[in-house]
PDB file of C-alpha atoms in Angstrom:
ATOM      1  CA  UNK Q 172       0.000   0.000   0.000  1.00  0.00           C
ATOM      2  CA  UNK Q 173       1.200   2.877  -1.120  1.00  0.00           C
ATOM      3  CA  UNK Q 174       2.792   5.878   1.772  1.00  0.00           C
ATOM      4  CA  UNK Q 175       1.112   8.837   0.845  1.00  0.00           C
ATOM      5  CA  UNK Q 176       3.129  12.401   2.261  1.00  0.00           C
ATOM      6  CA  UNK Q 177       1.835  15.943   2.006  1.00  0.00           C
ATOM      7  CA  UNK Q 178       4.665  18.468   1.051  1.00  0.00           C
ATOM      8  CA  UNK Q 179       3.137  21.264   3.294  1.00  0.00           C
ATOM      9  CA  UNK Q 180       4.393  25.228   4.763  1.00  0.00           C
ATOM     10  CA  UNK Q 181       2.053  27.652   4.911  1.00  0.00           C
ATOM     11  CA  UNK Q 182       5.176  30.122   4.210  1.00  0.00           C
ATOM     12  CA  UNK Q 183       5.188  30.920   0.218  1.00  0.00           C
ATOM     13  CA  UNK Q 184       8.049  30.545  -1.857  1.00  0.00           C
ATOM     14  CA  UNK Q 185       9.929  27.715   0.224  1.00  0.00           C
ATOM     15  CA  UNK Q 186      10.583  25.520  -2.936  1.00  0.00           C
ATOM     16  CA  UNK Q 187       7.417  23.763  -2.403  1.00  0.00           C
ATOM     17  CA  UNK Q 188       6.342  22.242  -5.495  1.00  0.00           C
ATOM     18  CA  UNK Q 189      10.152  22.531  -6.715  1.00  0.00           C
ATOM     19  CA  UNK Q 190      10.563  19.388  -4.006  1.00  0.00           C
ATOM     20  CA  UNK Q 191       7.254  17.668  -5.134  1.00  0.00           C
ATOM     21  CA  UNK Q 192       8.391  17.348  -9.039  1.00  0.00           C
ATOM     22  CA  UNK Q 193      11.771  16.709  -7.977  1.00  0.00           C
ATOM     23  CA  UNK Q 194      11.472  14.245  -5.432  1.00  0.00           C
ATOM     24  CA  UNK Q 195       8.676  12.794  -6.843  1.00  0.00           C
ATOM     25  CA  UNK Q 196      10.822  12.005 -10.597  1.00  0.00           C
ATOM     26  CA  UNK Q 197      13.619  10.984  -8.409  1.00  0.00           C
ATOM     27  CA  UNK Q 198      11.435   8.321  -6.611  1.00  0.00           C
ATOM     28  CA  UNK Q 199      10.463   7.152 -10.093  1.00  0.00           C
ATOM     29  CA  UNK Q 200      13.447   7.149 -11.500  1.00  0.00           C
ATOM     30  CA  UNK Q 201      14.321   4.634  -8.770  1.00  0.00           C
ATOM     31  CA  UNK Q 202      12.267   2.214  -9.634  1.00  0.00           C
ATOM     32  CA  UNK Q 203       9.484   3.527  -7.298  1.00  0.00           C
ATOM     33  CA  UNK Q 204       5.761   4.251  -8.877  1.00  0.00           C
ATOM     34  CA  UNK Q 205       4.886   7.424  -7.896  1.00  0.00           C
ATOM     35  CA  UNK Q 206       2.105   9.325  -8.360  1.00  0.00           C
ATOM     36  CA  UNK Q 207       1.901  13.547  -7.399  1.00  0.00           C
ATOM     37  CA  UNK Q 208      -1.116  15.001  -6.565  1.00  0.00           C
ATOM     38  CA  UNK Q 209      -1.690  18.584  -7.181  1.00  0.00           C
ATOM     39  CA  UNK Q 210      -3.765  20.416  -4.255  1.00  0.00           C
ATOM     40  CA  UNK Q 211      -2.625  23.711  -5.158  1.00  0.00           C
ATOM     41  CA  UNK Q 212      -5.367  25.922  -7.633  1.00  0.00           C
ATOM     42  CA  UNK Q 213      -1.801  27.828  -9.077  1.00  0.00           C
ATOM     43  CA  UNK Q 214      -1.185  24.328 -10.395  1.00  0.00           C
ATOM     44  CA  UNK Q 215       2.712  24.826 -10.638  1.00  0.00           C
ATOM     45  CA  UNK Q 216       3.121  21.130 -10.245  1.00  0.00           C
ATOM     46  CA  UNK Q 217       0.644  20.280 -13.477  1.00  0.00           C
ATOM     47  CA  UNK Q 218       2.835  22.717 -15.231  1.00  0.00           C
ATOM     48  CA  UNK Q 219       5.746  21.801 -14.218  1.00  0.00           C
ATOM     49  CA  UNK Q 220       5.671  18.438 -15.443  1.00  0.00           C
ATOM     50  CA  UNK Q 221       4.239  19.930 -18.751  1.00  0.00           C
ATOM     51  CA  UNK Q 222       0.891  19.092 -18.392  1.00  0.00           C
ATOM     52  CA  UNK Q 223      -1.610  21.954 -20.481  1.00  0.00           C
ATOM     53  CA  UNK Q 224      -3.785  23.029 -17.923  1.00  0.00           C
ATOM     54  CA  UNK Q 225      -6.563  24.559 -19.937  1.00  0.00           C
ATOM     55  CA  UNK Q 226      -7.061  21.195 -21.535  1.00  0.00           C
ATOM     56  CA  UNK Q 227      -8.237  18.753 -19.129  1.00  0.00           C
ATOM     57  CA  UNK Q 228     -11.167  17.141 -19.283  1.00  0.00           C
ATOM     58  CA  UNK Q 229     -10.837  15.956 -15.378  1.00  0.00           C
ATOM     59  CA  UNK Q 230      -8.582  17.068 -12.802  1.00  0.00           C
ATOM     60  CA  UNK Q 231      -8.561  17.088  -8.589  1.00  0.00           C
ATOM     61  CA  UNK Q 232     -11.395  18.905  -8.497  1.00  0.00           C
ATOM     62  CA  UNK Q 233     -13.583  17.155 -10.696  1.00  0.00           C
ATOM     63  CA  UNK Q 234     -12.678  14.170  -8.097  1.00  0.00           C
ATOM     64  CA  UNK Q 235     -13.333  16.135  -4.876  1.00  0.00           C
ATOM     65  CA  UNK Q 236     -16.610  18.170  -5.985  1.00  0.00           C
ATOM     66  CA  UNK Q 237     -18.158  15.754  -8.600  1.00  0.00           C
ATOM     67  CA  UNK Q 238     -16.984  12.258  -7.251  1.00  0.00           C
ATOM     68  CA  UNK Q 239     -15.294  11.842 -10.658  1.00  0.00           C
ATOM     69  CA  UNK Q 240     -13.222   8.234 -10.055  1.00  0.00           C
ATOM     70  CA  UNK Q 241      -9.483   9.268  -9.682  1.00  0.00           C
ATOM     71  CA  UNK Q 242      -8.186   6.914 -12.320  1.00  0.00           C
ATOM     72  CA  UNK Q 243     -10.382   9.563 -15.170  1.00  0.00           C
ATOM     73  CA  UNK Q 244      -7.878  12.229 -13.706  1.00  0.00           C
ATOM     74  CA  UNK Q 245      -4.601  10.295 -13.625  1.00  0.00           C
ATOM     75  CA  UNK Q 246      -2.086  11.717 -16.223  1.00  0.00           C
ATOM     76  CA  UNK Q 247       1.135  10.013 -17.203  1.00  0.00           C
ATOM     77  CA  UNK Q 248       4.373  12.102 -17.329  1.00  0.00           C
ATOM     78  CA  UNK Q 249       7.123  12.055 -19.646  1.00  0.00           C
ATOM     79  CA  UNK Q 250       9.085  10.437 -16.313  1.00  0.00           C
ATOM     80  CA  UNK Q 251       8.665   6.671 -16.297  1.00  0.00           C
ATOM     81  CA  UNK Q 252       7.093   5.372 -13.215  1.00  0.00           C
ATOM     82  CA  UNK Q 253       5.672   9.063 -12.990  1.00  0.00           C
ATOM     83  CA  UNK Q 254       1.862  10.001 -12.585  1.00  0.00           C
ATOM     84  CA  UNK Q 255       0.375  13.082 -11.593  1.00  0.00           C
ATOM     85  CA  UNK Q 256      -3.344  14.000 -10.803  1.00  0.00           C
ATOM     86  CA  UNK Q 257      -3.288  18.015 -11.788  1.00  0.00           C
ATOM     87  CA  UNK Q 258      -4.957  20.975 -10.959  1.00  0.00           C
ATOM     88  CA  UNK Q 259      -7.324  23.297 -12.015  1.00  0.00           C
ATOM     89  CA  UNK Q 260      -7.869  27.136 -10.824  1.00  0.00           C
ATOM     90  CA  UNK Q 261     -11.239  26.003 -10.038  1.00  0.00           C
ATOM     91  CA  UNK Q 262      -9.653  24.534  -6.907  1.00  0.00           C
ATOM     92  CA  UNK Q 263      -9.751  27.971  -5.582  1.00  0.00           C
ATOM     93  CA  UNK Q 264     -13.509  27.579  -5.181  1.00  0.00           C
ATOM     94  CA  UNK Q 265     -13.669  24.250  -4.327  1.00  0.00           C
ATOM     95  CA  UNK Q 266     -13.623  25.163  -0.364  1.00  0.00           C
ATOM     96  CA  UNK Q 267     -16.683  27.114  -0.498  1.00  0.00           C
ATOM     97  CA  UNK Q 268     -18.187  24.339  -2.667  1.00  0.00           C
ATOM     98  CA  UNK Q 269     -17.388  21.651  -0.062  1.00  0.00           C
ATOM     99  CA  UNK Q 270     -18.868  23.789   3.311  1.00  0.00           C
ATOM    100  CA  UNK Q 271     -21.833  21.693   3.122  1.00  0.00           C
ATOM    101  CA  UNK Q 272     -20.003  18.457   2.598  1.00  0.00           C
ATOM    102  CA  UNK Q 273     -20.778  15.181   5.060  1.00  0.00           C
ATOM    103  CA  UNK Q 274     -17.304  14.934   6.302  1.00  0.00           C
ATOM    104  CA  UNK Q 275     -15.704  17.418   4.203  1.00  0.00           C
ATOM    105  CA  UNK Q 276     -12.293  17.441   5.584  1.00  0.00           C
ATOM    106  CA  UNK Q 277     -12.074  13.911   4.507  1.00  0.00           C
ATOM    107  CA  UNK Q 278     -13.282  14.232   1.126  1.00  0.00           C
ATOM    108  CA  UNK Q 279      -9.849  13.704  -0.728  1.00  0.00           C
ATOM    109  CA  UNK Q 280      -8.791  10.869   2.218  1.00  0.00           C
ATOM    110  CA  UNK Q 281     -11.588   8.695   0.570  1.00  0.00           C
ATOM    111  CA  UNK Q 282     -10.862   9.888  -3.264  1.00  0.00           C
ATOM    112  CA  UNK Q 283      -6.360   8.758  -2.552  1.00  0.00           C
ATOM    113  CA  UNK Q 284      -7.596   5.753  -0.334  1.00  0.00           C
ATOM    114  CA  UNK Q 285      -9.498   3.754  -3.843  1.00  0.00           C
ATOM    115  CA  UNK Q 286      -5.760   4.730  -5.699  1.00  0.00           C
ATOM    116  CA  UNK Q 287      -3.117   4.522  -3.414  1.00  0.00           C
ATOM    117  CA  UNK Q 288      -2.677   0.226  -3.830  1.00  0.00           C
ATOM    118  CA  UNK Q 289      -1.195   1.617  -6.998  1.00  0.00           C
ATOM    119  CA  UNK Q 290       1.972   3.126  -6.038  1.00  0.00           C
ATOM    120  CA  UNK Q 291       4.621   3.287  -3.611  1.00  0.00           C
ATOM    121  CA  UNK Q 292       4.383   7.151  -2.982  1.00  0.00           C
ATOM    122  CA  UNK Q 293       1.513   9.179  -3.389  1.00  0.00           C
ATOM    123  CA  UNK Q 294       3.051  12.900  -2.848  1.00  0.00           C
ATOM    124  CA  UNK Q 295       0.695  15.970  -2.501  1.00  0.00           C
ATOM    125  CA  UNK Q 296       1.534  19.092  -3.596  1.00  0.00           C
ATOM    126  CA  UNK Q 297      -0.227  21.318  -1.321  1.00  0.00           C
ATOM    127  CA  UNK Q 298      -1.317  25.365  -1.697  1.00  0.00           C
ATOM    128  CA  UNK Q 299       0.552  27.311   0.920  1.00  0.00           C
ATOM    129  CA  UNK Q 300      -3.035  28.686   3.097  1.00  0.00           C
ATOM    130  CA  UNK Q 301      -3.801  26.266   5.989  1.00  0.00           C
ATOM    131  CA  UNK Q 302      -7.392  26.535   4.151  1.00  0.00           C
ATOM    132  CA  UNK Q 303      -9.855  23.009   3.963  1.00  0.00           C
ATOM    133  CA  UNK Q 304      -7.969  21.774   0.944  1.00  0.00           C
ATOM    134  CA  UNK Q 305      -4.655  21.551   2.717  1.00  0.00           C
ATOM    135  CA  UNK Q 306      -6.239  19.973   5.892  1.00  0.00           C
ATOM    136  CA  UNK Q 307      -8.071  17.458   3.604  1.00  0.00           C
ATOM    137  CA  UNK Q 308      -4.280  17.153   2.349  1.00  0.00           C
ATOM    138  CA  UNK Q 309      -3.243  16.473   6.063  1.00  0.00           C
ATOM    139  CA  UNK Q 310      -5.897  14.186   7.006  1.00  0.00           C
ATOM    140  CA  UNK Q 311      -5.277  12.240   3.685  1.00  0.00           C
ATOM    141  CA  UNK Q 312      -1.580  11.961   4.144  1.00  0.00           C
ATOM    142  CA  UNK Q 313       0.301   9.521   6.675  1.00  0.00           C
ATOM    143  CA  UNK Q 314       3.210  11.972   7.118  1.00  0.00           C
ATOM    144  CA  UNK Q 315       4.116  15.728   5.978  1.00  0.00           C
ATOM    145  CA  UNK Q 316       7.675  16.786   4.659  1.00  0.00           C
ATOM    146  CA  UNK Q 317       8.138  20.768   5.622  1.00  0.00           C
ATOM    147  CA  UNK Q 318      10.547  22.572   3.236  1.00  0.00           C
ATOM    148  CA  UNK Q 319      12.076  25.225   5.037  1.00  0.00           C
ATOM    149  CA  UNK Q 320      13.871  27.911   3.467  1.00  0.00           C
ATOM    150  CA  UNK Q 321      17.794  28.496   4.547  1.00  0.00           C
ATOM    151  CA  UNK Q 322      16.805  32.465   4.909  1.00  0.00           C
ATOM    152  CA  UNK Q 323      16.187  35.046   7.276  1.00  0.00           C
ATOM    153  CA  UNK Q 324      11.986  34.516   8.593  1.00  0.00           C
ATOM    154  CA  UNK Q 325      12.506  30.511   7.934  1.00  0.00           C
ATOM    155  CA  UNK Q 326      11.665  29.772  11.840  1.00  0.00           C
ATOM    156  CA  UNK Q 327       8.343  31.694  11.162  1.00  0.00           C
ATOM    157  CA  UNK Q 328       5.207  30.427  10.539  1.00  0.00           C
ATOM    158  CA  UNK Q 329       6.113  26.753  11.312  1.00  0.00           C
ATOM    159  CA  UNK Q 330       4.699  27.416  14.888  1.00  0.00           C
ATOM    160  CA  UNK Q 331       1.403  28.086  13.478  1.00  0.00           C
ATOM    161  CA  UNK Q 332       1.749  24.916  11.010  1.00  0.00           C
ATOM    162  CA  UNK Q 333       2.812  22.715  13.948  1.00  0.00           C
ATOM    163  CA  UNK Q 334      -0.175  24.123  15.936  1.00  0.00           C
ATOM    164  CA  UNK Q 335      -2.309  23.202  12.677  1.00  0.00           C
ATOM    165  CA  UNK Q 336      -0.420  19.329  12.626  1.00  0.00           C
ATOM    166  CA  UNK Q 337      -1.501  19.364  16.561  1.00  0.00           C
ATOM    167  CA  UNK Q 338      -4.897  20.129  15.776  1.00  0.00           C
ATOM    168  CA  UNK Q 339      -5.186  17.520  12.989  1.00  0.00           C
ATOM    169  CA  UNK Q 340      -3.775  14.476  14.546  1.00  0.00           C
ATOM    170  CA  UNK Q 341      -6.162  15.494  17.453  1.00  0.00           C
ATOM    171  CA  UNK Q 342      -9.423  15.771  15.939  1.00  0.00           C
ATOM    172  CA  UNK Q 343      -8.922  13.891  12.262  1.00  0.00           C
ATOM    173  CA  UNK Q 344      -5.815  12.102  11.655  1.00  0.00           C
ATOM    174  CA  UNK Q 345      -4.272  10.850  14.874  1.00  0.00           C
ATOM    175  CA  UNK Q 346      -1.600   9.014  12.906  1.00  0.00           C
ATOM    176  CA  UNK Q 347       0.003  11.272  10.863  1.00  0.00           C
ATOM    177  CA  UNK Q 348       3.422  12.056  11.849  1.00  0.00           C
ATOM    178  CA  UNK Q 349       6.110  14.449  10.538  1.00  0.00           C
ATOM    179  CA  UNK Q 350       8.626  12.834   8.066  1.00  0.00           C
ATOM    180  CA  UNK Q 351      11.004  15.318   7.987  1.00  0.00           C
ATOM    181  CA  UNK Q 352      11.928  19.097   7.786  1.00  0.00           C
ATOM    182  CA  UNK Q 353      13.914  19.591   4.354  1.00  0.00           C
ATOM    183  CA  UNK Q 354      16.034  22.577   4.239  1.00  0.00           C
ATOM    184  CA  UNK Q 355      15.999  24.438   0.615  1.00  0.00           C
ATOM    185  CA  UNK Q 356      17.632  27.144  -1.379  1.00  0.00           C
ATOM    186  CA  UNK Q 357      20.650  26.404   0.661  1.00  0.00           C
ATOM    187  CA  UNK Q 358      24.002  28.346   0.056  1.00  0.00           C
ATOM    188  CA  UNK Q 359      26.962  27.171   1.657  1.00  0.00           C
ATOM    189  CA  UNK Q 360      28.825  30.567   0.728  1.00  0.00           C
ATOM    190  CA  UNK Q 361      26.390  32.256   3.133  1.00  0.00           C
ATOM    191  CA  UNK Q 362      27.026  32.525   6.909  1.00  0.00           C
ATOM    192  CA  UNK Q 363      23.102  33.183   7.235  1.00  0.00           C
ATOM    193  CA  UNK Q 364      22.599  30.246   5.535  1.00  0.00           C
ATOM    194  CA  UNK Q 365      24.237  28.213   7.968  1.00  0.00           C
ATOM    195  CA  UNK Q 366      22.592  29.942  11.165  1.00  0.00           C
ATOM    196  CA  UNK Q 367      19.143  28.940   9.714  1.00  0.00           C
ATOM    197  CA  UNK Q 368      20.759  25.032   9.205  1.00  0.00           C
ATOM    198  CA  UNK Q 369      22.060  25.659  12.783  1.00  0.00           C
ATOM    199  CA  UNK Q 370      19.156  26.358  14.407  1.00  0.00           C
ATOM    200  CA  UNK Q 371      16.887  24.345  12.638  1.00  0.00           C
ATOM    201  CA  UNK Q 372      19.278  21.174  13.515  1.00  0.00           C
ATOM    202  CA  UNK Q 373      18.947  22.543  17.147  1.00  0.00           C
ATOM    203  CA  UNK Q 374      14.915  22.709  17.385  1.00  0.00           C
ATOM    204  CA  UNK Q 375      14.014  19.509  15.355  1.00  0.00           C
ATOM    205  CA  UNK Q 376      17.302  17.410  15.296  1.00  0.00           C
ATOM    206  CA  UNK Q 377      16.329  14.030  14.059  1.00  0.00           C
ATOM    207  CA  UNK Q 378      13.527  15.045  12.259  1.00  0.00           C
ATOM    208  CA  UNK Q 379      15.763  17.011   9.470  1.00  0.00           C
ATOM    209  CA  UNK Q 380      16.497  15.582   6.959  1.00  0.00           C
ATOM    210  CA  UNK Q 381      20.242  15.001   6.269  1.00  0.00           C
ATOM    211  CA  UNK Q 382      20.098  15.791   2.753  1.00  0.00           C
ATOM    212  CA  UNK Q 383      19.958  19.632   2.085  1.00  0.00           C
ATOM    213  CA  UNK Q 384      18.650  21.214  -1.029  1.00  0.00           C
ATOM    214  CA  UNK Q 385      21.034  23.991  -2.807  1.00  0.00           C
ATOM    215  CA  UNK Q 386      20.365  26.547  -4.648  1.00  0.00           C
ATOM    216  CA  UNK Q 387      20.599  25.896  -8.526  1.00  0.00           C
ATOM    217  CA  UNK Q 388      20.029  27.259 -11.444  1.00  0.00           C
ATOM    218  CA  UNK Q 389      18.903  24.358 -13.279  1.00  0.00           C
ATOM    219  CA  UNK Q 390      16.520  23.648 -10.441  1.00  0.00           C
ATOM    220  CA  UNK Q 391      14.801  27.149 -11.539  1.00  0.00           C
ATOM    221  CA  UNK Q 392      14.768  26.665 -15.169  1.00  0.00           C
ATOM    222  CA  UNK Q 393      13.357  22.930 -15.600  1.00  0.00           C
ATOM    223  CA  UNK Q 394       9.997  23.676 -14.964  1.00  0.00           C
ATOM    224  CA  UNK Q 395       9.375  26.325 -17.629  1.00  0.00           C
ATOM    225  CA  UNK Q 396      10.103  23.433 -20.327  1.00  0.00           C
ATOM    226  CA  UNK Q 397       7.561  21.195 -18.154  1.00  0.00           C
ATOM    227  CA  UNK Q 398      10.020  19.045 -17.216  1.00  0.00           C
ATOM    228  CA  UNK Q 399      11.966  17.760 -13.578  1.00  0.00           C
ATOM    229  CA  UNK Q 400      15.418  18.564 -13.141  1.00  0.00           C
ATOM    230  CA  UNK Q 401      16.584  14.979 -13.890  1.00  0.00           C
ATOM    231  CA  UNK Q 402      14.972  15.121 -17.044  1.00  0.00           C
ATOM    232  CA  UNK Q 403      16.255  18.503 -17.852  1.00  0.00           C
ATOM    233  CA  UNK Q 404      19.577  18.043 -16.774  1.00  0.00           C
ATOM    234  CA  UNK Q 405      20.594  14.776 -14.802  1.00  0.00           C
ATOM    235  CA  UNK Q 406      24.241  16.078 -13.911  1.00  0.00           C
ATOM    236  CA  UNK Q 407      22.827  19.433 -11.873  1.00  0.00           C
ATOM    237  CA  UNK Q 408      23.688  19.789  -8.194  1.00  0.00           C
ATOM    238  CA  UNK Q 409      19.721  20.078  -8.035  1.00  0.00           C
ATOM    239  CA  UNK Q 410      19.029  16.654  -9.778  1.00  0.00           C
ATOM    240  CA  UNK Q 411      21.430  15.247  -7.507  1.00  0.00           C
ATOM    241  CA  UNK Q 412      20.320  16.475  -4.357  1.00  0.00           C
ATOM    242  CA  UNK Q 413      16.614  15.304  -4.878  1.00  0.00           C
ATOM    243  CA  UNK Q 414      17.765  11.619  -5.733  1.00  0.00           C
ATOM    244  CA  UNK Q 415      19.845  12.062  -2.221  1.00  0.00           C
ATOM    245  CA  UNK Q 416      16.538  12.508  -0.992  1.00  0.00           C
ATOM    246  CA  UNK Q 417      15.052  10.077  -2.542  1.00  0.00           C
ATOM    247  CA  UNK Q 418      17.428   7.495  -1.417  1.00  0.00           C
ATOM    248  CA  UNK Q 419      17.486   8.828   1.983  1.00  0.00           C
ATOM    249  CA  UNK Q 420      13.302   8.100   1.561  1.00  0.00           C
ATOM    250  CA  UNK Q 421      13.172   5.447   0.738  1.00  0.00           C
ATOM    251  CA  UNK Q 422      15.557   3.963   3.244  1.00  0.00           C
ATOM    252  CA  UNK Q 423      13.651   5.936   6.003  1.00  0.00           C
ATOM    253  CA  UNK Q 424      10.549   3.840   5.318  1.00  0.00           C
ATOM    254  CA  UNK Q 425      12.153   0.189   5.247  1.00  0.00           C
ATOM    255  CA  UNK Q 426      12.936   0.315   8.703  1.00  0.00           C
TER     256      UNK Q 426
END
């Protein structure tokens, strides 16, 4: 059965969905069927992976508000091994639309549950408000990776996401759990860069991630030719990093 991990910080601009391609083609590329679901109405991760928005016919929407069957909305990548269910800007009103669901915050739980037998990962991109589509996202997903950015306000905000995990293991998914906080946009040549490593090391120790994301300019360019970095260019620092992570994954979860 398939481990299904929400890519979550309220906090814009952390590298994000940058992680969710990335990782997500690196799982695939080792071997691992993956699937990425887009919870985000910008739908940067569709894009990303070159998928024409404006063109679908069914997309994570369509499965939350309509009860359209997942499989109508899976798409196939150019990555082997790599599926993505997009998104649609009609997302954006999708939370209004589901305010007088029966269980609404459980809505996309039930949609990933009839899917997830068919893949190892299930990742989910999601939108950076803590707003009913991310804590479907949360109560859907067994564990959330944070991506924290290595710059000055990176501390801030996670409070009020950790008060938001608190809230949702309490009341609607008591077993998720956090897999890991991944540090991005990373600069070695910075001594700021280093404090935030520092001090994120200090407040969540084993739950970093020893793999850090650097910044890279190939990371930035893939997705406007709809492609992950490994695609786009395999050799990159930021290709390599996110199969480190991969690996690192992956060997997390066989213990």
């Amino acid at each position: 059965m398939g481990k299904i991990i929400a890519l979550a910080n309220q906090k814009g601009g952390v590298g994000k969905t940058t992680t969710a391609i990335n990782l997500a083609a690196s799982l695939a590329v080792l071997d691992k069927k993956t699937l990425i679901v887009d919870a985000d109405p910008q739908a940067n991760a569709s894009s990303g992976l070159g998928i024409d928005v404006r063109k679908l016919k069914s997309s994570i929407y369509e499965c939350v508000i309509n009860g359209v069957a997942p499989e109508e909305a899976i798409h196939s990548t150019e990555t082997p091994n790599l599926d993505i269910i997009p998104s649609h800007i009609n997302l954006v009103g999708a939370e209004i639309e589901m305010l007088n669901l029966k269980d609404r915050e459980k809505v996309l739980k039930n949609v990933l549950n009839s899917i997830r037998d068919r893949y190892e990962f299930i990742l989910i991109d999601c939108s950076p408000s803590l707003g009913l589509i991310t804590v479907n996202s949360l109560t859907a997903a067994d564990s959330i990776i944070i991506p924290v950015q290595c710059e000055y306000f990176a501390l801030e905000g996670i409070g009020k996401l950790l008060n938001t995990i608190k809230i949702i293991k309490s009341k609607l998914n008591p077993t998720l759990e956090i897999e890991g906080f991944l540090l991005t946009m990373y600069d070695s040549r910075l001594r700021l860069a280093n404090q935030v490593y520092e001090e994120v090391k200090k407040h969540f120790g084993e739950l970093v991630f020893s793999t850090v994301i650097q910044r890279n300019i190939k990371l930035s360019e893939a997705p406007s030719y709809g492609q992950p970095v490994l695609m786009y260019d395999a050799d990159s620092r930021g290709s390599l990093n996110h199969v480190q992570l991969a690996k690192e994954l992956i060997a997390k979860n066989k213990k």
